[in-house]
PDB file of C-alpha atoms in Angstrom:
ATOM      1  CA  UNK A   1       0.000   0.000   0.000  1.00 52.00           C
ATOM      2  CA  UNK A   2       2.947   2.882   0.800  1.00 59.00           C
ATOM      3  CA  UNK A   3       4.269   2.063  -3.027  1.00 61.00           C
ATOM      4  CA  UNK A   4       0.766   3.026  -4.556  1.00 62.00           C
ATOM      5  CA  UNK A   5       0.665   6.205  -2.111  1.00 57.00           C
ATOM      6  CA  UNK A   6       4.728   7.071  -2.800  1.00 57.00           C
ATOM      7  CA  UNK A   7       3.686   6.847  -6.602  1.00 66.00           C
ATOM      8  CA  UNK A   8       0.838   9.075  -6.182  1.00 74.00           C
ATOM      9  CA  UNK A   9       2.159  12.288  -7.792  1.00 74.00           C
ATOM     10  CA  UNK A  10       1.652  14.815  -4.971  1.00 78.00           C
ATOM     11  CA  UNK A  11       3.158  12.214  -2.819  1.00 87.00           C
ATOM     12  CA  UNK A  12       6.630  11.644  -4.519  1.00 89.00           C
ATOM     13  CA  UNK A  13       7.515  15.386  -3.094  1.00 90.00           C
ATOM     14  CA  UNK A  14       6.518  14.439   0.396  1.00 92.00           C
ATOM     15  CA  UNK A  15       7.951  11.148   0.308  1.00 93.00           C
ATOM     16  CA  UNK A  16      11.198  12.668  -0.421  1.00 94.00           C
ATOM     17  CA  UNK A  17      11.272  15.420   2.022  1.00 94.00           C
ATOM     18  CA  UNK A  18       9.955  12.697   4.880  1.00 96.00           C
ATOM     19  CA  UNK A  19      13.284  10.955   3.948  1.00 97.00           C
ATOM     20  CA  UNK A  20      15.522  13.709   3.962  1.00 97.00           C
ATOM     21  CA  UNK A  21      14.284  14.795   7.066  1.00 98.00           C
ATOM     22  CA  UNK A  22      15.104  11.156   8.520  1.00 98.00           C
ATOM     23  CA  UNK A  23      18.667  11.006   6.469  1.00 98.00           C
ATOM     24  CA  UNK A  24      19.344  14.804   9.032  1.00 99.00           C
ATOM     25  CA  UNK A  25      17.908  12.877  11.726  1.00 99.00           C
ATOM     26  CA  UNK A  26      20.308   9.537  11.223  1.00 98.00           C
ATOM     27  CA  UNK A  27      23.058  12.066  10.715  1.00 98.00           C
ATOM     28  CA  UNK A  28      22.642  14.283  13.969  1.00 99.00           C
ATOM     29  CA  UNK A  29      22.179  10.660  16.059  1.00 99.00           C
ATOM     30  CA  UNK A  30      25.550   9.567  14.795  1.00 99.00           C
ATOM     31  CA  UNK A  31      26.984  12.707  15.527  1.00 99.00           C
ATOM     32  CA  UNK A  32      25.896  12.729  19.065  1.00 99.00           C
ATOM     33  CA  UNK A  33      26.502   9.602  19.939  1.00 99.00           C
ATOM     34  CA  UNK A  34      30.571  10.110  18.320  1.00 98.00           C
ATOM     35  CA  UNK A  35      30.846  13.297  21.044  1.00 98.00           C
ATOM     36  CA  UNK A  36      29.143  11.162  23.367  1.00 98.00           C
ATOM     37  CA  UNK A  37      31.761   8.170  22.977  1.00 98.00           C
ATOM     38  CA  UNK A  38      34.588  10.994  23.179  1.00 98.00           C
ATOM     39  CA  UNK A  39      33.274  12.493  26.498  1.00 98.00           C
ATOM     40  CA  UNK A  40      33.097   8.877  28.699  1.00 98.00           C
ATOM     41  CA  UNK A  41      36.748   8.580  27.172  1.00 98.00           C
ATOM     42  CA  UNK A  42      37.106  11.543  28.747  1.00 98.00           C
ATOM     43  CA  UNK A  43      35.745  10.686  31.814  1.00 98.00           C
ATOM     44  CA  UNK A  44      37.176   7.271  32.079  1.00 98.00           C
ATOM     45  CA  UNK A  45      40.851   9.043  31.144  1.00 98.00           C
ATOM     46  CA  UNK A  46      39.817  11.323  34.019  1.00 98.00           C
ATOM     47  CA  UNK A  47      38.975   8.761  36.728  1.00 97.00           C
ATOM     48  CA  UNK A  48      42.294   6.952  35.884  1.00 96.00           C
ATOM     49  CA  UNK A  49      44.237  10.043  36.716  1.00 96.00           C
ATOM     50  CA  UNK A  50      42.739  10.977  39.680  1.00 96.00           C
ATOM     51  CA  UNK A  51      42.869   7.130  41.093  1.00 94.00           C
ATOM     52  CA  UNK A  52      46.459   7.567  40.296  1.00 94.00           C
ATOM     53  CA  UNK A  53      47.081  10.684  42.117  1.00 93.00           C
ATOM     54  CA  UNK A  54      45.149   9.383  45.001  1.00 92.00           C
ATOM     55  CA  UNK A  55      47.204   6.875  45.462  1.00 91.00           C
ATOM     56  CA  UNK A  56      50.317   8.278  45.216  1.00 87.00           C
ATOM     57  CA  UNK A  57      49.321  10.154  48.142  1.00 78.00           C
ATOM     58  CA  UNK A  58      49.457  13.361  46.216  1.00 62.00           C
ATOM     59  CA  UNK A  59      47.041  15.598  47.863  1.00 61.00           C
ATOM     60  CA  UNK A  60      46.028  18.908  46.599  1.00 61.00           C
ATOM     61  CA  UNK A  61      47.593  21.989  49.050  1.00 64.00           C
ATOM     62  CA  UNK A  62      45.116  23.753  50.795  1.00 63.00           C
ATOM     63  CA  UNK A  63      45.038  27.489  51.744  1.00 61.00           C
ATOM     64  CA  UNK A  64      42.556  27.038  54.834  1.00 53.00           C
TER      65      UNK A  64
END
């Protein structure tokens, strides 16, 4: 039934724009979820460090 309403001729416009709309969609998903992936590297590189430093008994200097 969606192939005899895609070939309707006022259709073939909206069908088009419906899947360019989707293809920006698709794209920005895949684009958040690569930042995404780089920030819990982030993170995880971050947690790392600071386990390290914590257990090297390295403590921050205070002012108090």
């Amino acid at each position: 039934m969606l192939g005899d309403l895609a070939s309707t001729p006022g259709r073939v416009g909206e069908v088009e724009a419906l899947r360019g709309e989707r293809d920006q969609a698709l794209a920005a998903v895949r684009r958040a979820d690569n930042e995404l992936l780089a920030l819990r590297n982030v993170v995880q590189r971050l947690m790392v460090e600071n386990t390290r430093l914590l257990g090297s008994g390295h403590q921050p200097s205070s002012d108090s």
